Short mmCIF file of C-alpha atoms in Angstrom, two decimals:
data_model
loop_
_atom_site.label_atom_id
_atom_site.label_comp_id
_atom_site.label_asym_id
_atom_site.label_seq_id
_atom_site.Cartn_x
_atom_site.Cartn_y
_atom_site.Cartn_z
CA MET A 8 0.00 0.00 0.00
CA THR A 9 1.29 3.43 -0.85
CA ILE A 10 1.44 6.42 1.45
CA LYS A 11 -1.38 8.12 -0.47
CA ALA A 12 -3.66 5.07 -0.06
CA GLU A 13 -2.85 4.88 3.65
CA GLU A 14 -3.75 8.56 4.11
CA ILE A 15 -7.05 8.09 2.29
CA SER A 16 -7.83 5.00 4.38
CA ALA A 17 -6.97 6.89 7.59
CA GLN A 18 -9.22 9.80 6.55
CA GLN A 19 -12.09 7.42 5.78
CA ASP A 20 -11.65 5.75 9.17
CA ALA A 21 -11.60 9.17 10.84
CA TRP A 22 -14.83 10.19 9.07
CA LYS A 23 -16.53 6.92 10.06
CA ASP A 24 -15.40 7.43 13.66
CA PHE A 25 -16.58 11.05 13.57
CA GLU A 26 -19.99 10.00 12.18
CA THR A 27 -20.38 7.28 14.81
CA HIS A 28 -19.64 9.73 17.62
CA ARG A 29 -21.91 12.38 16.08
CA VAL A 30 -24.86 9.98 15.90
CA ALA A 31 -24.23 8.78 19.48
CA GLU A 32 -24.04 12.36 20.75
CA GLN A 33 -27.19 13.29 18.85
CA LYS A 34 -29.08 10.41 20.47
CA ARG A 35 -27.76 11.35 23.89
CA LEU A 36 -28.82 14.98 23.52
CA SER A 37 -32.13 14.33 21.78
CA PHE A 38 -34.06 15.03 24.99
CA GLN A 39 -32.80 18.61 24.91
CA ARG A 40 -34.41 19.44 21.60
CA PRO A 41 -37.32 21.85 21.77
CA ARG A 42 -40.72 20.19 21.80
CA LYS A 43 -44.11 21.57 20.92
CA VAL A 44 -45.97 22.97 23.92
CA GLY A 45 -49.10 21.06 22.93
CA ASN A 46 -47.22 17.77 23.04
CA VAL A 47 -45.70 18.58 26.42
CA LEU A 48 -49.10 19.55 27.87
CA ALA A 49 -50.78 16.44 26.45
CA GLN A 50 -48.11 14.29 28.04
CA LEU A 51 -48.48 16.11 31.37
CA VAL A 52 -52.27 15.73 31.36
CA SER A 53 -51.91 12.05 30.59
CA LEU A 54 -49.26 11.38 33.24
CA ARG A 55 -50.96 13.34 36.03
CA GLY A 56 -54.45 12.03 35.29
CA TYR A 57 -56.01 15.49 34.93
CA ALA A 58 -58.25 14.25 32.13
CA GLN A 59 -59.62 11.51 34.38
CA ILE A 60 -60.46 14.05 37.08
CA ARG A 61 -62.39 16.17 34.58
CA ILE A 62 -64.24 13.13 33.21
CA SER A 63 -65.05 11.97 36.73
CA ALA A 64 -66.44 15.43 37.55
CA GLU A 65 -68.63 15.32 34.43
CA GLN A 66 -69.96 11.92 35.48
CA GLU A 67 -70.67 13.20 38.99
CA VAL A 68 -72.62 16.15 37.55
CA ALA A 69 -74.58 13.81 35.26
CA TRP A 70 -75.44 11.54 38.19
CA GLN A 71 -76.66 14.53 40.23
CA ALA A 72 -78.78 15.73 37.30
CA VAL A 73 -80.37 12.30 36.88
CA VAL A 74 -81.27 11.72 40.55
CA GLY A 75 -82.21 15.30 41.35
CA PRO A 76 -81.22 17.62 44.20
CA GLU A 77 -82.93 15.68 47.00
CA LEU A 78 -81.10 12.41 46.25
CA SER A 79 -77.82 13.93 45.09
CA SER A 80 -77.04 15.05 48.64
CA ILE A 81 -77.30 11.47 49.97
CA THR A 82 -75.71 9.64 47.02
CA GLN A 83 -72.33 10.00 45.37
CA PHE A 84 -70.83 8.81 42.10
CA SER A 85 -67.78 6.63 42.90
CA LYS A 86 -66.30 5.38 39.64
CA LEU A 87 -67.08 4.11 36.18
CA ARG A 88 -65.18 1.03 35.10
CA GLY A 89 -65.98 -1.53 32.43
CA GLY A 90 -69.37 -0.02 31.69
CA THR A 91 -70.49 -0.24 35.33
CA MET A 92 -71.17 2.96 37.22
CA ASN A 93 -70.62 2.54 40.96
CA VAL A 94 -72.61 4.79 43.27
CA THR A 95 -72.27 5.13 47.03
CA VAL A 96 -75.54 5.66 48.92
CA ALA A 97 -76.16 6.83 52.49
CA ASN A 98 -78.24 3.88 53.72
CA SER A 99 -79.74 0.52 52.75
CA LEU A 100 -83.29 1.89 52.44
CA LEU A 101 -82.11 4.37 49.83
CA MET A 102 -80.18 1.60 48.09
CA GLN A 103 -83.38 -0.45 47.77
CA GLU A 104 -85.19 2.58 46.33
CA LEU A 105 -82.46 3.11 43.74
CA ILE A 106 -82.37 -0.59 42.83
CA PHE A 107 -86.12 -0.37 42.23
CA ARG A 108 -85.53 2.63 39.90
CA LYS A 109 -82.37 1.17 38.35
CA GLU A 110 -83.64 0.79 34.76
CA GLU A 111 -85.04 4.32 34.68
CA LEU A 112 -81.83 5.78 36.11
CA LEU A 113 -79.69 3.76 33.70
CA THR A 114 -81.69 4.97 30.69
CA ARG A 115 -81.39 8.60 31.80
CA LEU A 116 -77.64 8.24 32.47
CA GLN A 117 -77.10 6.73 29.04
CA ALA A 118 -78.89 9.74 27.55
CA GLU A 119 -76.77 12.18 29.67
CA LEU A 120 -73.44 10.45 28.94
CA PRO A 121 -73.74 8.59 25.63
CA ALA A 122 -69.96 8.35 25.11
CA ALA A 123 -69.36 6.82 28.57
CA GLY A 124 -70.83 3.44 27.58
CA ILE A 125 -72.69 2.87 30.84
CA ARG A 126 -74.33 -0.58 30.81
CA HIS A 127 -74.88 -1.28 34.52
CA LEU A 128 -75.45 0.51 37.81
CA ARG A 129 -74.07 -0.81 41.10
CA PHE A 130 -74.97 0.66 44.46
CA LYS A 131 -73.19 0.26 47.80
CA VAL A 132 -73.84 1.70 51.22
CA GLY A 133 -71.07 3.97 52.44
CA LYS A 134 -70.07 7.38 53.72
CA ILE A 135 -71.08 10.29 51.51
CA ILE A 136 -68.39 12.95 51.31
CA SER A 137 -69.82 16.37 50.60
CA PRO A 138 -67.99 18.60 48.09
CA GLN A 139 -67.65 21.30 50.77
CA SER A 140 -65.74 18.99 53.12
CA GLU A 141 -63.44 17.93 50.26
CA THR A 142 -62.69 21.57 49.48
CA LYS A 143 -61.93 22.26 53.15
CA LYS A 144 -59.53 19.30 53.28
CA MET A 145 -57.70 20.57 50.21
CA ASP A 146 -57.49 24.11 51.60
CA GLY A 147 -56.31 22.86 54.98
CA SER A 148 -59.14 24.57 56.85
CA THR A 149 -61.44 22.84 59.34
#
């Protein structure tokens, strides 16, 4: 091999090495590239569960609208999972009343929240937490 060929080979090796290091450095620093604010916010909402909180609040409002003001103070939407809406009620007598009206309530809920896919209602007796007491807990007041 001549000196000229050796120099060319050394330059090619240097360029390959440079390219390898450049690509590795680019991958390492890729997290520092600017990202669209919309993408960052969407990721934040997804990670923190803010969308779920909003959806849950909408479902709570729909439940209150369906049962009316007199029953909304002694019942509380708990969760919606797998097409079953779980509702906490203040006592067993009220639970029997709601079980008796289950089909009517289900039909009205399906009309209020068509995208939620509610297929069943499940009631359980438990403690009803008023929105005012939740707000006080969050504020730190008594």
